[in-house]
C-alpha atoms as a printed R data frame, in Angstrom:
   type eleno elety resid chain resno       x      y       z
1  ATOM     1    CA   MET     A     1   0.000  0.000   0.000
2  ATOM     2    CA   SER     A     2   1.297  3.512  -0.786
3  ATOM     3    CA   LYS     A     3   2.065  6.060   1.877
4  ATOM     4    CA   PRO     A     4  -0.335  9.017   2.201
5  ATOM     5    CA   PHE     A     5   0.945 12.278   0.803
6  ATOM     6    CA   ASP     A     6   2.477 14.610   3.407
7  ATOM     7    CA   TYR     A     7   0.983 18.113   3.089
8  ATOM     8    CA   SER     A     8   2.754 19.519   6.155
9  ATOM     9    CA   LYS     A     9   5.294 21.450   4.098
10 ATOM    10    CA   TRP     A    10   2.464 23.830   3.084
11 ATOM    11    CA   ASP     A    11   1.343 24.565   6.654
12 ATOM    12    CA   ASN     A    12   3.492 27.695   7.028
13 ATOM    13    CA   ILE     A    13   3.294 29.057   3.510
14 ATOM    14    CA   GLU     A    14   3.512 32.813   2.920
15 ATOM    15    CA   LEU     A    15   0.506 34.046   0.975
16 ATOM    16    CA   SER     A    16   1.801 37.431  -0.090
17 ATOM    17    CA   ASP     A    17   4.834 37.899  -2.287
18 ATOM    18    CA   ASP     A    18   4.504 41.710  -2.103
19 ATOM    19    CA   GLU     A    19   6.636 41.778   1.008
20 ATOM    20    CA   GLU     A    20   9.615 40.501  -0.948
21 ATOM    21    CA   ASP     A    21   9.406 43.492  -3.291
22 ATOM    22    CA   CYS     A    22   9.644 45.927  -0.416
23 ATOM    23    CA   HIS     A    23  13.009 47.500   0.314
24 ATOM    24    CA   PRO     A    24  13.995 47.271   4.002
25 ATOM    25    CA   ASN     A    25  14.166 51.074   4.280
26 ATOM    26    CA   ILE     A    26  10.588 51.548   3.038
27 ATOM    27    CA   ASP     A    27   7.610 51.356   5.369
28 ATOM    28    CA   LYS     A    28   5.512 48.334   4.364
29 ATOM    29    CA   GLU     A    29   2.190 50.156   4.677
30 ATOM    30    CA   SER     A    30   3.457 52.941   2.427
31 ATOM    31    CA   TRP     A    31   4.755 50.348  -0.016
32 ATOM    32    CA   PHE     A    32   1.373 48.574  -0.134
33 ATOM    33    CA   ARG     A    33  -0.459 51.894  -0.635
34 ATOM    34    CA   MET     A    34   1.923 52.831  -3.455
35 ATOM    35    CA   LYS     A    35   1.516 49.424  -5.134
36 ATOM    36    CA   HIS     A    36  -2.265 49.674  -4.813
37 ATOM    37    CA   ARG     A    37  -2.324 53.210  -6.229
38 ATOM    38    CA   SER     A    38  -0.116 52.228  -9.169
39 ATOM    39    CA   ARG     A    39  -2.325 49.184  -9.862
40 ATOM    40    CA   VAL     A    40  -5.482 51.310  -9.764
41 ATOM    41    CA   GLU     A    41  -3.910 53.908 -12.090
42 ATOM    42    CA   ARG     A    42  -2.785 51.180 -14.494
43 ATOM    43    CA   GLU     A    43  -6.275 49.659 -14.534
44 ATOM    44    CA   GLU     A    44  -7.825 53.089 -15.191
45 ATOM    45    CA   ASN     A    45  -5.402 53.712 -18.059
46 ATOM    46    CA   GLU     A    46  -6.148 50.290 -19.509
47 ATOM    47    CA   ALA     A    47  -9.890 50.984 -19.298
48 ATOM    48    CA   LYS     A    48  -9.429 54.326 -21.080
49 ATOM    49    CA   ASP     A    49  -7.320 52.674 -23.773
50 ATOM    50    CA   ARG     A    50  -9.894 49.908 -24.187
51 ATOM    51    CA   ALA     A    51 -12.707 52.456 -24.558
52 ATOM    52    CA   ARG     A    52 -10.663 54.463 -27.079
53 ATOM    53    CA   ILE     A    53  -9.884 51.350 -29.106
54 ATOM    54    CA   GLU     A    54 -13.513 50.207 -29.062
55 ATOM    55    CA   GLN     A    55 -14.629 53.662 -30.256
56 ATOM    56    CA   LYS     A    56 -12.065 53.589 -33.073
57 ATOM    57    CA   MET     A    57 -13.206 50.089 -34.041
58 ATOM    58    CA   LEU     A    58 -16.809 51.280 -34.208
59 ATOM    59    CA   GLU     A    59 -15.834 54.258 -36.360
60 ATOM    60    CA   ASN     A    60 -13.796 52.019 -38.661
61 ATOM    61    CA   MET     A    61 -16.618 49.485 -38.986
62 ATOM    62    CA   GLN     A    62 -18.986 52.302 -39.970
63 ATOM    63    CA   ARG     A    63 -16.441 53.531 -42.509
64 ATOM    64    CA   VAL     A    64 -16.149 50.011 -43.958
65 ATOM    65    CA   GLN     A    65 -19.943 49.862 -44.368
66 ATOM    66    CA   ILE     A    66 -19.917 53.212 -46.173
67 ATOM    67    CA   LEU     A    67 -17.124 52.039 -48.470
68 ATOM    68    CA   LYS     A    68 -18.949 48.782 -49.237
69 ATOM    69    CA   HIS     A    69 -22.059 50.763 -50.116
70 ATOM    70    CA   ASP     A    70 -20.004 53.044 -52.385
71 ATOM    71    CA   LEU     A    71 -18.414 50.030 -54.076
72 ATOM    72    CA   GLN     A    72 -21.854 48.546 -54.750
73 ATOM    73    CA   LYS     A    73 -22.933 51.835 -56.353
74 ATOM    74    CA   ILE     A    74 -19.837 51.860 -58.536
75 ATOM    75    CA   ALA     A    75 -20.386 48.240 -59.562
76 ATOM    76    CA   LYS     A    76 -24.004 49.017 -60.539
77 ATOM    77    CA   LEU     A    77 -22.900 52.048 -62.556
78 ATOM    78    CA   GLN     A    78 -20.264 49.999 -64.346
79 ATOM    79    CA   ALA     A    79 -22.785 47.241 -65.029
80 ATOM    80    CA   ASN     A    80 -25.226 49.805 -66.447
81 ATOM    81    CA   ASP     A    81 -22.499 51.356 -68.622
82 ATOM    82    CA   SER     A    82 -21.482 47.952 -70.006
83 ATOM    83    CA   ASP     A    83 -25.147 47.111 -70.731
84 ATOM    84    CA   SER     A    84 -25.629 50.367 -72.616
85 ATOM    85    CA   ASP     A    85 -22.408 49.762 -74.593
86 ATOM    86    CA   ASP     A    86 -23.703 46.319 -75.639
87 ATOM    87    CA   ASP     A    87 -27.008 47.838 -76.828
88 ATOM    88    CA   GLY     A    88 -25.331 50.460 -78.978
């Protein structure tokens, strides 16, 4: 019979790796506040960028629809011109 797995090595595991990033001369609370503020700012910037990109995509999709419509008009005009040339 196999031995049961020993999970005891995970009993005293550190859950936060942020403490390792902290320099010994920096107050840990200040460090955590700074990390939190930088994360919040990064998330806000990413949200702004995402909104800007989505707006540009919408504008470009509308432009594509306009161009497709224009191409259909041109194709109809060319078809009409070729039909009138065949009649003449």
